[in-house]
Short mmCIF file of C-alpha atoms in Angstrom, two decimals:
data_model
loop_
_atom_site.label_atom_id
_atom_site.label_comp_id
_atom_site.label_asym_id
_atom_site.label_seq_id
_atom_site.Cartn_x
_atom_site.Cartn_y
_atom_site.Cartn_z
CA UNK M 11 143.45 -187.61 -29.55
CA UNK M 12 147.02 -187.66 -29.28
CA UNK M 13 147.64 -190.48 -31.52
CA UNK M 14 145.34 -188.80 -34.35
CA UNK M 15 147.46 -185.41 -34.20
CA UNK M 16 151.10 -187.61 -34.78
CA UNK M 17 149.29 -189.62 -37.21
CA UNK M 18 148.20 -186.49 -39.26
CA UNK M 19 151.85 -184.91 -38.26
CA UNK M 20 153.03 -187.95 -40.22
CA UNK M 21 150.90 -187.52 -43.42
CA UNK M 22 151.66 -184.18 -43.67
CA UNK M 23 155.36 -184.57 -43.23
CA UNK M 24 154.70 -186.85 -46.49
CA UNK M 25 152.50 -185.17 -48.49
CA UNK M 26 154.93 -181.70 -48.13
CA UNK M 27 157.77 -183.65 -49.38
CA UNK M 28 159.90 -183.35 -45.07
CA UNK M 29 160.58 -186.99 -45.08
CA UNK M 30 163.02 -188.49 -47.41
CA UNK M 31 162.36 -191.93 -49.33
CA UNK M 32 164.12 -194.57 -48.10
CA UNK M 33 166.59 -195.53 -50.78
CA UNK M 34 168.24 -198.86 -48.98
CA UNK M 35 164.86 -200.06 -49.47
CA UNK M 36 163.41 -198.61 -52.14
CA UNK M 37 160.89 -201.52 -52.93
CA UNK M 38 159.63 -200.90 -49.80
CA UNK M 39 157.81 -197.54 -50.62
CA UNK M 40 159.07 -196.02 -47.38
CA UNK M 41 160.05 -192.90 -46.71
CA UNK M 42 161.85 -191.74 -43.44
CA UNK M 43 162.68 -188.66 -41.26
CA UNK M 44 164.37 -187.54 -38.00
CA UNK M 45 162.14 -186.45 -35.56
CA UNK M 46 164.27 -183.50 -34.37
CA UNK M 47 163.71 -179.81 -32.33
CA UNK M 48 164.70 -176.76 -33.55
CA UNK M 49 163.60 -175.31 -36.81
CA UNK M 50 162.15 -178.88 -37.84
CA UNK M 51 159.43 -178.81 -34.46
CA UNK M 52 157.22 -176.77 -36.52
CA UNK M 53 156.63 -180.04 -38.55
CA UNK M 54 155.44 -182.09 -35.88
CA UNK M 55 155.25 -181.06 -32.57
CA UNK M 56 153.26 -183.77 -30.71
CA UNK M 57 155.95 -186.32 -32.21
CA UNK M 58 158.65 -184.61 -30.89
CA UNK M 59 156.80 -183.95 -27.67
CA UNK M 60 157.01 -187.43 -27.64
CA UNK M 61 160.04 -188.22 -28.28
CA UNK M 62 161.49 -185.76 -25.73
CA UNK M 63 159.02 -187.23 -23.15
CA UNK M 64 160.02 -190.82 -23.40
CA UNK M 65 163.56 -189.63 -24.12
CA UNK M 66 163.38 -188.24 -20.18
CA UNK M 67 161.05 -191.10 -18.44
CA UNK M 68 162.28 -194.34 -20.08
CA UNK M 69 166.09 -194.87 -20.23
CA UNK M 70 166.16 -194.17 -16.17
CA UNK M 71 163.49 -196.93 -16.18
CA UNK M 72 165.62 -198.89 -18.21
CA UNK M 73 168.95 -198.38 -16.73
CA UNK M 74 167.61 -199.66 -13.63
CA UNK M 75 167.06 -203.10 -14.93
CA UNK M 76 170.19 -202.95 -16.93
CA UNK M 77 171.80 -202.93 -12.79
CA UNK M 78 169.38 -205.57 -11.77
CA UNK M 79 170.30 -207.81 -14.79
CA UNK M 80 174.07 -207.19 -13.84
CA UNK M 81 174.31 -205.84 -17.89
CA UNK M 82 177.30 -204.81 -19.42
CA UNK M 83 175.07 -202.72 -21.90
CA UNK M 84 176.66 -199.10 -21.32
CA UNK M 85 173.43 -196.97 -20.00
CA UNK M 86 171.47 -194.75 -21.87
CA UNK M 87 171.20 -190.91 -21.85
CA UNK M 88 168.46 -189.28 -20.74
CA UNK M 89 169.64 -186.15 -22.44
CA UNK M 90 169.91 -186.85 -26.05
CA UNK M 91 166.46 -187.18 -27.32
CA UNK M 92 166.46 -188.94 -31.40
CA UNK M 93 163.80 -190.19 -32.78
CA UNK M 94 162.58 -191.40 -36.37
CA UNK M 95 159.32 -191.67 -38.23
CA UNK M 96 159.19 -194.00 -40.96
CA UNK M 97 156.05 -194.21 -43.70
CA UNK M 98 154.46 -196.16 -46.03
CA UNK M 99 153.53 -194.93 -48.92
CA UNK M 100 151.63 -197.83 -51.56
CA UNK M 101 151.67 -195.98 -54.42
CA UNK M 102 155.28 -195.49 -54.15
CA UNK M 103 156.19 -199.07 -53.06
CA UNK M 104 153.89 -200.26 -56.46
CA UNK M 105 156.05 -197.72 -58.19
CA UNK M 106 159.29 -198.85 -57.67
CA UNK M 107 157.96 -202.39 -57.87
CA UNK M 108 157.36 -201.80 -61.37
CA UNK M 109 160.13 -200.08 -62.37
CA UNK M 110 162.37 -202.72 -61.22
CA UNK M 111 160.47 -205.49 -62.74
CA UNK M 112 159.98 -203.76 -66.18
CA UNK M 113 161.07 -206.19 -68.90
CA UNK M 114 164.16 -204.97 -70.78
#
């Protein structure tokens, strides 16, 4: 299925060190990436797929009921397509949980 290929896109991205850990959070154990084209789509294809897709079908959607709601929210741009994946990671987040609660 589609969700089983981005979910395994995801672990991958982990386990071959293309996502970056999320320092303002390091307690956390996340780590964090830009979903992005380019030389980067190799890494995950049906995310960016994706991203690109709902990047195209859901601001129009959106912008419409911005109108209807009489919003002064500026509309947004079906033309830049950004995305970001974010993981957990437990034996990180027990990690840094223990190194900042060591005794000194």
């Amino acid at each position: 299925s589609l969700v089983a290929e981005m979910t395994e896109e995801s672990f991958s991205m982990l386990a071959n060190d293309k996502l970056e850990r999320d320092i303002t959070r390091l307690v956390d154990g996340e780590y964090v990436g830009g979903i992005v084209g380019g030389e980067r789509y190799a890494d995950c294809p049906r995310l960016t797929e994706y991203v690109v897709s709902l990047t195209r079908h859901l601001p129009p959607l959106l912008n419409n009921e911005l109108v209807n709601l009489q919003s002064t929210m500026p509309k947004l741009d079906t033309t830049a397509s950004m995305g970001t994946l974010r993981v957990y990671d437990r034996n990180t987040r027990l990690g840094a949980e223990s190194l900042l609660s060591a005794p000194r």
